[in-house]
Coordinates of C-alpha atoms (C1' of nucleotides) in Angstrom, one line a residue:
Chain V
X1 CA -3.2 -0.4 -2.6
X2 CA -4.7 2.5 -1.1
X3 CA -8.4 3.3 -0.7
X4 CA -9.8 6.1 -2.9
X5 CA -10.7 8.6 -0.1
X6 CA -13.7 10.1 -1.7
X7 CA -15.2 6.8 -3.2
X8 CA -18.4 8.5 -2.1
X9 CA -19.3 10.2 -5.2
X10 CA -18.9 6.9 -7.0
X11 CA -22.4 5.6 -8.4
X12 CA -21.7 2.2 -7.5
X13 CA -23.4 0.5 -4.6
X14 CA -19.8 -1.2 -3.3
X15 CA -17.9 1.5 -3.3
X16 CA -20.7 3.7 -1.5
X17 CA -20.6 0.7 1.1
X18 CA -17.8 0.9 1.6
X19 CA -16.9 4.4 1.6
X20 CA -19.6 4.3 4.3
X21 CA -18.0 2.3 6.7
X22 CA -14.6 3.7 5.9
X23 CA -16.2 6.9 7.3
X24 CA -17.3 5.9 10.2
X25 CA -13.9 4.1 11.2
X26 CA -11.8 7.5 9.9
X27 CA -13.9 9.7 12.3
X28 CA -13.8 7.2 15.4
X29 CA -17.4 6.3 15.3
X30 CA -16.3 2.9 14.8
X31 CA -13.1 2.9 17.1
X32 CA -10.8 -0.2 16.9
X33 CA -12.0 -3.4 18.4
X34 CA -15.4 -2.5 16.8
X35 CA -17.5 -4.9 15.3
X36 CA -19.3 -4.1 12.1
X37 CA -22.4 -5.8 11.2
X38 CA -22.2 -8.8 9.8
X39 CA -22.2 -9.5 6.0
X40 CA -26.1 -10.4 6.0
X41 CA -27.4 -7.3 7.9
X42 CA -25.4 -5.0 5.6
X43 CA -27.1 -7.2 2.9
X44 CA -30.5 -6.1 4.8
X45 CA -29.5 -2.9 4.9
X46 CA -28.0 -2.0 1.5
X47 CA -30.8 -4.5 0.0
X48 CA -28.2 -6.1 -1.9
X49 CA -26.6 -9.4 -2.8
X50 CA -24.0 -11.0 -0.8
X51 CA -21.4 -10.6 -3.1
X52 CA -21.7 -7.2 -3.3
X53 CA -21.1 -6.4 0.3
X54 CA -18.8 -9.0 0.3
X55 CA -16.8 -7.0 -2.4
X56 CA -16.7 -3.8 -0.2
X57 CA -15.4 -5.3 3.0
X58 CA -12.7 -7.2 1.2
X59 CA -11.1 -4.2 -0.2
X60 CA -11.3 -2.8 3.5
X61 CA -9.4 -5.8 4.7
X62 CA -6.9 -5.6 1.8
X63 CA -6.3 -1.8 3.0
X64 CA -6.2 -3.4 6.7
X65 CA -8.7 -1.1 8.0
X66 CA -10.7 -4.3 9.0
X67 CA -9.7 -7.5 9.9
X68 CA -11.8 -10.2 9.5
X69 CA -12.0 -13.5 11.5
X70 CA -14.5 -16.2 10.6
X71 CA -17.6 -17.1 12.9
X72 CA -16.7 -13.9 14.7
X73 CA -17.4 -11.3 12.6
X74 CA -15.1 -8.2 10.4
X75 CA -13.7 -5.6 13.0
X76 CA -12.0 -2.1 13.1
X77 CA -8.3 -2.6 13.1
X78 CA -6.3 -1.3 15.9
X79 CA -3.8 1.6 13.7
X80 CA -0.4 0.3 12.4
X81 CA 1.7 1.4 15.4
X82 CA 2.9 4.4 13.0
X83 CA 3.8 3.0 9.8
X84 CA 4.1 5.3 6.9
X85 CA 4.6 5.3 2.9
X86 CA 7.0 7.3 1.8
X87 CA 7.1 8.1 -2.0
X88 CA 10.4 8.3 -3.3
X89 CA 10.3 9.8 -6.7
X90 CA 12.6 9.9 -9.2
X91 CA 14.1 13.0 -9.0
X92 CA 13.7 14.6 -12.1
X93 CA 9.7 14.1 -11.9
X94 CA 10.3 15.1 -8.2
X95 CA 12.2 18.4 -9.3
X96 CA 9.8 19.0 -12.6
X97 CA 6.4 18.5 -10.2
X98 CA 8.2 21.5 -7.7
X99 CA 7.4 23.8 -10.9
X100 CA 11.3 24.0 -11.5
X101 CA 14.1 23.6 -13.9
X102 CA 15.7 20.0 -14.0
X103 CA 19.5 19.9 -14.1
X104 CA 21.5 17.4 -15.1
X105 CA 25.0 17.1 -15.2
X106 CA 27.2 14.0 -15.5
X107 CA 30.5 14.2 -13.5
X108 CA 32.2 10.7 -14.3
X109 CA 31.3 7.2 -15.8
X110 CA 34.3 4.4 -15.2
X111 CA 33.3 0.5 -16.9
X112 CA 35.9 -1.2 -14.7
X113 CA 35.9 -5.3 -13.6
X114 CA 34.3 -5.4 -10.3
X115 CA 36.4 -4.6 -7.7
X116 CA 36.4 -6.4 -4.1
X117 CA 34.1 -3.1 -3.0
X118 CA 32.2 -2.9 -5.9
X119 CA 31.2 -6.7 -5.4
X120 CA 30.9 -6.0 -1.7
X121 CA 28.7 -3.1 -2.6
X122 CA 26.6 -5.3 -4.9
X123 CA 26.3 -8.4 -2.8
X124 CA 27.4 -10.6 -5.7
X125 CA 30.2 -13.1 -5.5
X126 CA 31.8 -13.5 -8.7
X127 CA 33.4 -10.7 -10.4
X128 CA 31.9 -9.3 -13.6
X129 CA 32.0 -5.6 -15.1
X130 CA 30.3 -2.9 -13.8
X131 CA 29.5 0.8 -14.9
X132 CA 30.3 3.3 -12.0
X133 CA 28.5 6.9 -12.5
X134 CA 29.0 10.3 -10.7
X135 CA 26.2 12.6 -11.5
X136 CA 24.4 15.6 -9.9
X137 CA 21.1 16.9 -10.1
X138 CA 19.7 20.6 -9.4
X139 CA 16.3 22.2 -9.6
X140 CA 17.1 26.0 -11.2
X141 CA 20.3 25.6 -11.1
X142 CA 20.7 24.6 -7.2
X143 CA 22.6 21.4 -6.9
X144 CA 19.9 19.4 -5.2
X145 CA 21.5 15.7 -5.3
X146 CA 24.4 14.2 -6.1
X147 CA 24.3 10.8 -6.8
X148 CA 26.7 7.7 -6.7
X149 CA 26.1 4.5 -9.0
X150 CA 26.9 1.0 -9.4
X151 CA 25.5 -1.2 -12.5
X152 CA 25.9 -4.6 -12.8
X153 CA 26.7 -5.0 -16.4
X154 CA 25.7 -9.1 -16.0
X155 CA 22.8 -8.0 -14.9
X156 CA 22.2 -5.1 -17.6
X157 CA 24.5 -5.2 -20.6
X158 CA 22.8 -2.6 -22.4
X159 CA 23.9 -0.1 -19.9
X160 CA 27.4 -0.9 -21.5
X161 CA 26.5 1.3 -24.1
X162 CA 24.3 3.6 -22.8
X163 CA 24.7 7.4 -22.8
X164 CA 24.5 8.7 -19.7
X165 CA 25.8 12.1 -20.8
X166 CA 22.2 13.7 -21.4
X167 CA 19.4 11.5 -18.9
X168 CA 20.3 10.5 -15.4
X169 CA 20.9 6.1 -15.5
X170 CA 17.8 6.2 -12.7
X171 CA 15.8 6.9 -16.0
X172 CA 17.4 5.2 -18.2
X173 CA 17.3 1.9 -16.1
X174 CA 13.4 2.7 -15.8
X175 CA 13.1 2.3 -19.2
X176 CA 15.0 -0.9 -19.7
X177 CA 14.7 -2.6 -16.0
X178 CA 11.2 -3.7 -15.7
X179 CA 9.5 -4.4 -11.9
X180 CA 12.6 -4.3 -9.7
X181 CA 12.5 -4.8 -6.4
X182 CA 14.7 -2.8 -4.3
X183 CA 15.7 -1.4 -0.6
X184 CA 16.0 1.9 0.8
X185 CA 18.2 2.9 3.3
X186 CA 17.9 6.4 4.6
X187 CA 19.9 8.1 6.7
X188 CA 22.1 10.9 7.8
X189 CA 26.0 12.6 7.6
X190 CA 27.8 15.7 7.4
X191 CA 29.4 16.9 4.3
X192 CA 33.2 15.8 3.9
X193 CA 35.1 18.5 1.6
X194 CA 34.4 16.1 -2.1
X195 CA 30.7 16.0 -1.4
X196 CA 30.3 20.3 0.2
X197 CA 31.9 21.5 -3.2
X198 CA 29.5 19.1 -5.3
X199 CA 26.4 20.3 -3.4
X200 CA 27.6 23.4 -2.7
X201 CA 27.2 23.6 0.6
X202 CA 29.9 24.1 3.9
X203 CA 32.4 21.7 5.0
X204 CA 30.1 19.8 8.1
X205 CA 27.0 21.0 7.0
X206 CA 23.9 17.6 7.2
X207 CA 23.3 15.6 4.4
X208 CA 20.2 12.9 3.6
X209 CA 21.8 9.7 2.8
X210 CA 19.6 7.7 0.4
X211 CA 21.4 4.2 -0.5
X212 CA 19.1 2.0 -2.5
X213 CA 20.0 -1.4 -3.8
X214 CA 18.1 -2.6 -6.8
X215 CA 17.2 -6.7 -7.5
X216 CA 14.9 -8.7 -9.9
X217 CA 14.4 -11.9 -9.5
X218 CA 17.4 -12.6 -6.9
X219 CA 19.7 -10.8 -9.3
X220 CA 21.7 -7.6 -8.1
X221 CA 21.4 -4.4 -10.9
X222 CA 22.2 -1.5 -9.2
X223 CA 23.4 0.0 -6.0
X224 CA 22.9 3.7 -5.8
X225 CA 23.9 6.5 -2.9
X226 CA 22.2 10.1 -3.1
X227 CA 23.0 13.0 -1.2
X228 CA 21.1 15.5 -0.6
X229 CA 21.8 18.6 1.4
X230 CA 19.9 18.0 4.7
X231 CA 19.0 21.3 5.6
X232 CA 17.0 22.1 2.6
X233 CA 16.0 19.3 1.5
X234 CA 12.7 16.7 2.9
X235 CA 11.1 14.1 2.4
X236 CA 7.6 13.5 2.7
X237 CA 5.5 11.1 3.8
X238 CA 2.0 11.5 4.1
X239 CA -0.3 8.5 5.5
X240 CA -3.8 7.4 6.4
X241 CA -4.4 4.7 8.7
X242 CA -2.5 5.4 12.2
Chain W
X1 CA -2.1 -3.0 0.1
X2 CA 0.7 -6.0 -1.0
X3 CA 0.3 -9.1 -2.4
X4 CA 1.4 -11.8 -0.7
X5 CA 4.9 -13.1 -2.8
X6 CA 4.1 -16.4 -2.0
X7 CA 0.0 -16.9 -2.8
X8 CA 1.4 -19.6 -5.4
X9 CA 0.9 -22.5 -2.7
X10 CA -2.4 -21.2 -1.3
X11 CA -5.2 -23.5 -2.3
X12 CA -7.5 -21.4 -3.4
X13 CA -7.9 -21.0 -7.1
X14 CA -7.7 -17.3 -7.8
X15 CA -5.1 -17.0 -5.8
X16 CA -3.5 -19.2 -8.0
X17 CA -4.1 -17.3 -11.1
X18 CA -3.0 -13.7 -8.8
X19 CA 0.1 -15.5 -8.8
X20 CA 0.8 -16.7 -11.7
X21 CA 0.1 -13.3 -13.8
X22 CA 2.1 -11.5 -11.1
X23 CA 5.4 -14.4 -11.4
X24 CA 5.2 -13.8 -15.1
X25 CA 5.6 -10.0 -14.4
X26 CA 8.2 -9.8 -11.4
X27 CA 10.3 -12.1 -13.9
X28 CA 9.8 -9.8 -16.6
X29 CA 8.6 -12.5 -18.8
X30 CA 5.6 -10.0 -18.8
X31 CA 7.3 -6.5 -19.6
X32 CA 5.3 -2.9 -19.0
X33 CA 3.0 -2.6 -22.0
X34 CA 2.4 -6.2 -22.2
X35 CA -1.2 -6.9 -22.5
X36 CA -2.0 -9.6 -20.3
X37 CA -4.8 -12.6 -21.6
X38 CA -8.5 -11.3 -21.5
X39 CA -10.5 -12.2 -18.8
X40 CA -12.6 -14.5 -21.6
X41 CA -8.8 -16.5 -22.1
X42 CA -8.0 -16.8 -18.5
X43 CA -11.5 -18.3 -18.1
X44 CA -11.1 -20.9 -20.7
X45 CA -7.3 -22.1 -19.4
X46 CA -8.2 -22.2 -16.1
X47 CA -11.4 -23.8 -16.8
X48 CA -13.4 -21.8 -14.0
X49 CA -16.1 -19.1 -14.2
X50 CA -15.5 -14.9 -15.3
X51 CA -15.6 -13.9 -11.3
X52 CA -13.1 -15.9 -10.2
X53 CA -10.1 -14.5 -12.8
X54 CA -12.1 -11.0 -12.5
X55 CA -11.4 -11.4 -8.7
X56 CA -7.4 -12.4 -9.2
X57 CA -7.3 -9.1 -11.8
X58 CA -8.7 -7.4 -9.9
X59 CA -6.4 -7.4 -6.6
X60 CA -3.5 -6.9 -9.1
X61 CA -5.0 -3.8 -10.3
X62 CA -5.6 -2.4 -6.9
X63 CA -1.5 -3.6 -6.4
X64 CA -1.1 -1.4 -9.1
X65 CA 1.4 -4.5 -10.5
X66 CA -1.5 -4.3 -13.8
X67 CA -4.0 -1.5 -15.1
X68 CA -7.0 -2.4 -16.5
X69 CA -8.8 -0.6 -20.1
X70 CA -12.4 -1.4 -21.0
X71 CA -12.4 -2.6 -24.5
X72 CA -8.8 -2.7 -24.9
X73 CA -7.7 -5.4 -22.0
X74 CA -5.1 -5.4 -19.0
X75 CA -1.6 -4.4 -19.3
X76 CA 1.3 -4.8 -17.5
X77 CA 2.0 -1.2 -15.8
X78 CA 5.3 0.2 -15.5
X79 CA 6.7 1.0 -13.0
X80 CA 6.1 3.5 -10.7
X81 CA 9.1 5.8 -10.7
X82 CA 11.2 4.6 -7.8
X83 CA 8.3 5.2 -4.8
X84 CA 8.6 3.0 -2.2
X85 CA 7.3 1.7 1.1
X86 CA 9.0 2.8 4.5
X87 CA 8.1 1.4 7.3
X88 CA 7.9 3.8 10.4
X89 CA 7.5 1.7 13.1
X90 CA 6.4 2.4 16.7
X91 CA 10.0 3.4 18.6
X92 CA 9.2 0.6 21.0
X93 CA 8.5 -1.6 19.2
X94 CA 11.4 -1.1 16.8
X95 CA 13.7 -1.9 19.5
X96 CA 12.6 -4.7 21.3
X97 CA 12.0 -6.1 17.8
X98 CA 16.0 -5.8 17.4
X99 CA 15.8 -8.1 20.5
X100 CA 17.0 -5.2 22.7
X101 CA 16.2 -3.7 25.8
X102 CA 13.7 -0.5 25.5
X103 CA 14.8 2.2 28.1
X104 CA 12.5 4.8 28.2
X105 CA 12.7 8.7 29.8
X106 CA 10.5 11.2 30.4
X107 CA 12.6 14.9 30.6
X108 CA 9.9 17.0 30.6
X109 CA 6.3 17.5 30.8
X110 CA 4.7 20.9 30.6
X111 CA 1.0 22.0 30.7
X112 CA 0.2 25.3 28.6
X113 CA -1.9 27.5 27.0
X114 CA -0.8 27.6 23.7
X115 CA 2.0 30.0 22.3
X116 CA 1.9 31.4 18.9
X117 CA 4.8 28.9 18.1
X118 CA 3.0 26.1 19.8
X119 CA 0.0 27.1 17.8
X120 CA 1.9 27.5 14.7
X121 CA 3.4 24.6 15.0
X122 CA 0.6 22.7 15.7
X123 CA -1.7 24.0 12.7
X124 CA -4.4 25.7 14.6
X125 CA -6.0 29.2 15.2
X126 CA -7.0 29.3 18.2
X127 CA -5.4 29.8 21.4
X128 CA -5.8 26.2 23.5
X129 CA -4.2 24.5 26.0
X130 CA -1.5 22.2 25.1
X131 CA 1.1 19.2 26.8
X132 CA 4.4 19.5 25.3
X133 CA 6.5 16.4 26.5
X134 CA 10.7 15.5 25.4
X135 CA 11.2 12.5 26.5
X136 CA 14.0 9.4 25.6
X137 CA 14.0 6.6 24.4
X138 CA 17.0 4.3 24.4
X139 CA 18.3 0.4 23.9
X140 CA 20.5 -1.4 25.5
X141 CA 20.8 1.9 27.6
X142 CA 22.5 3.2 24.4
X143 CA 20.4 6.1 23.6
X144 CA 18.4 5.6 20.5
X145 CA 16.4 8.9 19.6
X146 CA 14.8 11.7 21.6
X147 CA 11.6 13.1 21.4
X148 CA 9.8 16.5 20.9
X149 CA 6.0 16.4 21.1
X150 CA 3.2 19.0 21.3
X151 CA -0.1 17.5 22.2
X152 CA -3.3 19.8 21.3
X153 CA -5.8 19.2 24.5
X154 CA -9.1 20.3 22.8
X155 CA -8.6 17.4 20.8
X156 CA -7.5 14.9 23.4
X157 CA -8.2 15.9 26.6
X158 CA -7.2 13.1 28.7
X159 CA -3.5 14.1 27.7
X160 CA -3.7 16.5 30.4
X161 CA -3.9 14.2 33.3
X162 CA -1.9 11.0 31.5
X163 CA 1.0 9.4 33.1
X164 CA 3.8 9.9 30.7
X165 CA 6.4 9.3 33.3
X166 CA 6.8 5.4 32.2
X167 CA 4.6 5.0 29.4
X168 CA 6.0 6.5 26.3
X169 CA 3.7 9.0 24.8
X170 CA 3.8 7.6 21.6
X171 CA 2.4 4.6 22.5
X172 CA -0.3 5.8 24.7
X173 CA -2.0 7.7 22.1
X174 CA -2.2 4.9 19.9
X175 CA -4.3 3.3 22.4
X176 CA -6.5 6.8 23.2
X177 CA -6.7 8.0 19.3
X178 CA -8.0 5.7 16.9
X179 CA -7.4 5.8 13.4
X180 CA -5.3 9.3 12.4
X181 CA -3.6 10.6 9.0
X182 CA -0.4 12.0 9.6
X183 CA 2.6 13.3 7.6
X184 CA 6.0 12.8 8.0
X185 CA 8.9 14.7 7.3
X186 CA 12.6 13.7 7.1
X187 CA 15.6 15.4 6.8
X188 CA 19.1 15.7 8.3
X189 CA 20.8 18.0 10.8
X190 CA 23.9 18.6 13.1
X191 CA 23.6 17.6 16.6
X192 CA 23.3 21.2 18.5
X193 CA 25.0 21.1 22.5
X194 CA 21.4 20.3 24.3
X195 CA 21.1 17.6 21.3
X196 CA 24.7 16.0 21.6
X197 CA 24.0 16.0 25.6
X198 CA 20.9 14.1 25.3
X199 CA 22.1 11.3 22.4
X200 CA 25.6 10.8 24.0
X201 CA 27.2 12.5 20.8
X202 CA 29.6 14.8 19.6
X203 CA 28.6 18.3 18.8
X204 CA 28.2 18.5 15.2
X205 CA 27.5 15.2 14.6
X206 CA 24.9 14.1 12.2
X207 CA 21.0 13.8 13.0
X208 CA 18.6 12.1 11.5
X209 CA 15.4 14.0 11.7
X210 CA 11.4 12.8 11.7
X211 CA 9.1 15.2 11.7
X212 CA 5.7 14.2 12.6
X213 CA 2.0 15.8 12.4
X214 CA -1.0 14.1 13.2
X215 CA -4.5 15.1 12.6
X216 CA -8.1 13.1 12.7
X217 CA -11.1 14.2 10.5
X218 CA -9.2 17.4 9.9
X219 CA -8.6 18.0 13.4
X220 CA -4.5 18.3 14.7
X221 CA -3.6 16.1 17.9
X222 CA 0.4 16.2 17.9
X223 CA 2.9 17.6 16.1
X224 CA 6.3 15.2 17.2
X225 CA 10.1 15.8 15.9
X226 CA 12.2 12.6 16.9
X227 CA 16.1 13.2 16.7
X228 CA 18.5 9.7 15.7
X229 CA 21.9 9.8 15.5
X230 CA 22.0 9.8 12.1
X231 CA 25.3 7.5 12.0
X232 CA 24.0 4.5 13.8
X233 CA 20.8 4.9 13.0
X234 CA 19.0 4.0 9.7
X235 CA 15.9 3.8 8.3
X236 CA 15.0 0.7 5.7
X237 CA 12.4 0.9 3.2
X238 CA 11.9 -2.3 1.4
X239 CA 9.7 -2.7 -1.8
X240 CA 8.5 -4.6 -4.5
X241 CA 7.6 -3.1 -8.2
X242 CA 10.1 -0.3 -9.7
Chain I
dC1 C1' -14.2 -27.6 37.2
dA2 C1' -11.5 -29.0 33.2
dC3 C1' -11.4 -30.7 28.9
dG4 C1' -12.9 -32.9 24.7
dA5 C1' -16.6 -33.4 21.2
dT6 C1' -20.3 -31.3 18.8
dT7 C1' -22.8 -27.6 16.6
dA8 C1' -23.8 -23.3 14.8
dT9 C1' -22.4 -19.6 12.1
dA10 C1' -19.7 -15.9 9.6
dT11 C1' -16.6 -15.6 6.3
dG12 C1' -14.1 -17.6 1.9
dT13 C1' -14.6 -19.1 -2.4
dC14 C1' -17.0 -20.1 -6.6
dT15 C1' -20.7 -20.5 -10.4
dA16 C1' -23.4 -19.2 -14.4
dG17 C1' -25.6 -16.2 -15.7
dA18 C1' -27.1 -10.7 -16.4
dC19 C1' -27.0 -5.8 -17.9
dA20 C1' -24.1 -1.4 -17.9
dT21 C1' -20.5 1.3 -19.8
dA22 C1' -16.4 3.0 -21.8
dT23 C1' -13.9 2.9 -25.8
dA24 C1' -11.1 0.9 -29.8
dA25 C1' -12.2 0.2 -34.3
dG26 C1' -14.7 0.3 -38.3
dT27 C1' -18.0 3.0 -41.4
dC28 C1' -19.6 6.7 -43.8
dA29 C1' -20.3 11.3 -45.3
dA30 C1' -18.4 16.1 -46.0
Chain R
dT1 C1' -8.3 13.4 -45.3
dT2 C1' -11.0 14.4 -41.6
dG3 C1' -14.6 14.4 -38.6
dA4 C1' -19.0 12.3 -36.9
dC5 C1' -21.5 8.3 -36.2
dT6 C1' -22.0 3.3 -35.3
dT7 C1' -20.7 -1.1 -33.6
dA8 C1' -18.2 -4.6 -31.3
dT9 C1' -16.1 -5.9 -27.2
dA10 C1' -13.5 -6.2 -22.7
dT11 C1' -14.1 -4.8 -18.4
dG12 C1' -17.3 -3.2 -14.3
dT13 C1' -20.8 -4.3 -11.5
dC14 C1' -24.3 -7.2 -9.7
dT15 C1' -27.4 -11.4 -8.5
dA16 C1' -29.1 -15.6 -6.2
dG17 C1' -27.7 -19.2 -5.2
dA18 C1' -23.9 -23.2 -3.6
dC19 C1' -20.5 -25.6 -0.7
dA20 C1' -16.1 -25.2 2.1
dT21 C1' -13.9 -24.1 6.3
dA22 C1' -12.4 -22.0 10.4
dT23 C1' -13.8 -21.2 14.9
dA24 C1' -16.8 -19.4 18.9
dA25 C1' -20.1 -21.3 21.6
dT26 C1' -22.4 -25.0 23.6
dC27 C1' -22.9 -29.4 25.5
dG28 C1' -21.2 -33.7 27.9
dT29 C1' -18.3 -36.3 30.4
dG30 C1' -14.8 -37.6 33.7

DNA sequence: CACGATTATATGTCTAGACATATAAGTCAA
DNA sequence: TTGACTTATATGTCTAGACATATAATCGTG
């Protein structure tokens, strides 16, 4: 989780702790290394139980602002050697939160037996159907993605059936995949002549590579690759913490 | 913060409980919606006292794996649209965690009073003195991504008289600058002639691109792009819960 | 001086209560 | 039926204790 920035205003004594000491960390009074008082003079000081305090500098650790070491003390952590989160939306909510129009269009949808790539592509061994979907996205009519699927059917037999005609599968599997666990990787191309007349974009021009393989519990579901022109298209990541 | 996947063997007992609610989930035994037992149940199986489960529900709320209602109960949330976790490590420590050798080159190193790009870029109004360094960094003597970095002296003036000629600058204002925010941009280019030359690429060749701004308590301190060849080089992003 | 044993102490976990508060659900009147 | 009021209840916060445990610091000893 991430700490609440303005816990300040909160009426309750832990989070006013430990908005206080957050403070003083955030602003460098406290620099990394620093010890803060121990438990029992913030007890003094906030004339309150121990469980209380207790409370407020847990959540601090959990956020890894502190670190804290028994017998020694709780101290300012050094910052996470530039770590970031990065929110990946889903692209329609991502498109719709811009203030503009979500496109959706549907290019092809194969159910095939799992090829030797497909299984490749899904890190599965034996070979089972799968749903393979083209699709593109645009915000006001701008292609803004075009996106690449694999489903394991094993995994997902509903999507069998699905229609993927009118909502993108990354929605649809939302809906009907709870708590996956999955793995981004990003990266970077140019546009081969398939992939510039889909985006609309030149031959050569840089595209954001996003391929994302999706598990729960060990098993494979999907394998997905989006495209997004590079030159107009970021992605943010905003952070606290160093 | 994350939970720990594997708080199931620690001794303690609501770690135990965190555990077992969050196994139930990741399984999907547990699907979004599902309202999880009331704190009064958990008390009564687990034989122990309202804290103790209030302390396990608690750290999954702050996961955001539950969400909690007064008068209603806890429910399993669902997932959270496809956000995830990148890790942006520390370019040295990146590679020598690959187990390969760090190289690392200063190109230049400039001392300035502040242009209206520099201050543009930078965030800021008035008219300073700034460092602007591009500098190397490679593995194996392969090289690995260059770097672009604009360092606001009114806010850290020891830049100016730093030793950036073997110490990465990166790296020395983690240990100068505690505790920033920053955000990060990514997004994809072609390799320009200067770029190409620099990377050991062909012109035209796909980039990855980071660009990152870093401020403390409001205040900027650097504004950094780093350049990747955007074929060889990928970022991962790994998480856990949709 | 080096190293092992002892001790002191800050954090980690837990209890059995308490009152506060938001709100779902039920009640009653227009 | 609808809206306003009341009530029941699950969570939110807090207390004043307790014992456990890891470990920094001290003390002794060879």
């Amino acid at each position: 989780m991430s700490l609440a920035t303005d816990a300040a205003d909160q009426p309750t004594l832990y989070k006013r702790i430990r908005a206080d000491i957050e403070k003083r960390i955030l602003t460098g009074e406290w620099p990394p290394g620093h010890r803060i008082p121990f438990e029992h003079e913030l007890v003094a000081r906030y004339g309150c139980s121990r469980m209380t305090v207790n409370k407020a500098l847990s959540e601090l650790a959990q956020a890894d602002l502190i670190e804290r070491r028994r017998r020694a003390g709780s101290f300012v952590r050094r910052p996470q050697h530039q770590s970031a989160v990065l929110k990946i939306a889903d692209i329609r909510a991502e498109i719709t939160a811009l203030g503009r129009a979500y496109g959706y269009e549907l290019i092809h949808r194969k159910l095939r037996t799992a090829t030797a790539a497909d299984r490749e592509r899904l890190g599965v061994k034996k070979a089972g159907k799968v749903v393979a979907i083209a699709c593109r996205h645009s915000a006001d009519d701008v292609p803004f993605a075009v996106e690449d699927r694999l489903i394991d059917l094993s995994s997902v037999p509903d999507a069998a059936t699905a229609d993927f005609s009118r909502d993108p599968p990354g929605s649809w599997l939302l809906h009907h995949v709870p708590w996956t666990e999955a793995e981004h990787t990003i990266s970077a191309i140019v546009a081969d002549n398939r992939t510039a007349e889909v985006l609309d974009i030149a031959v050569g021009a840089p595209c954001l590579v996003i391929d994302r393989y999706t598990w729960r519990s060990a098993r494979t579901i999907t394998a997905v690759r989006l495209l997004y022109p590079g030159d107009s298209h970021r992605l943010v990541a905003r952070f606290k913490g160093g």
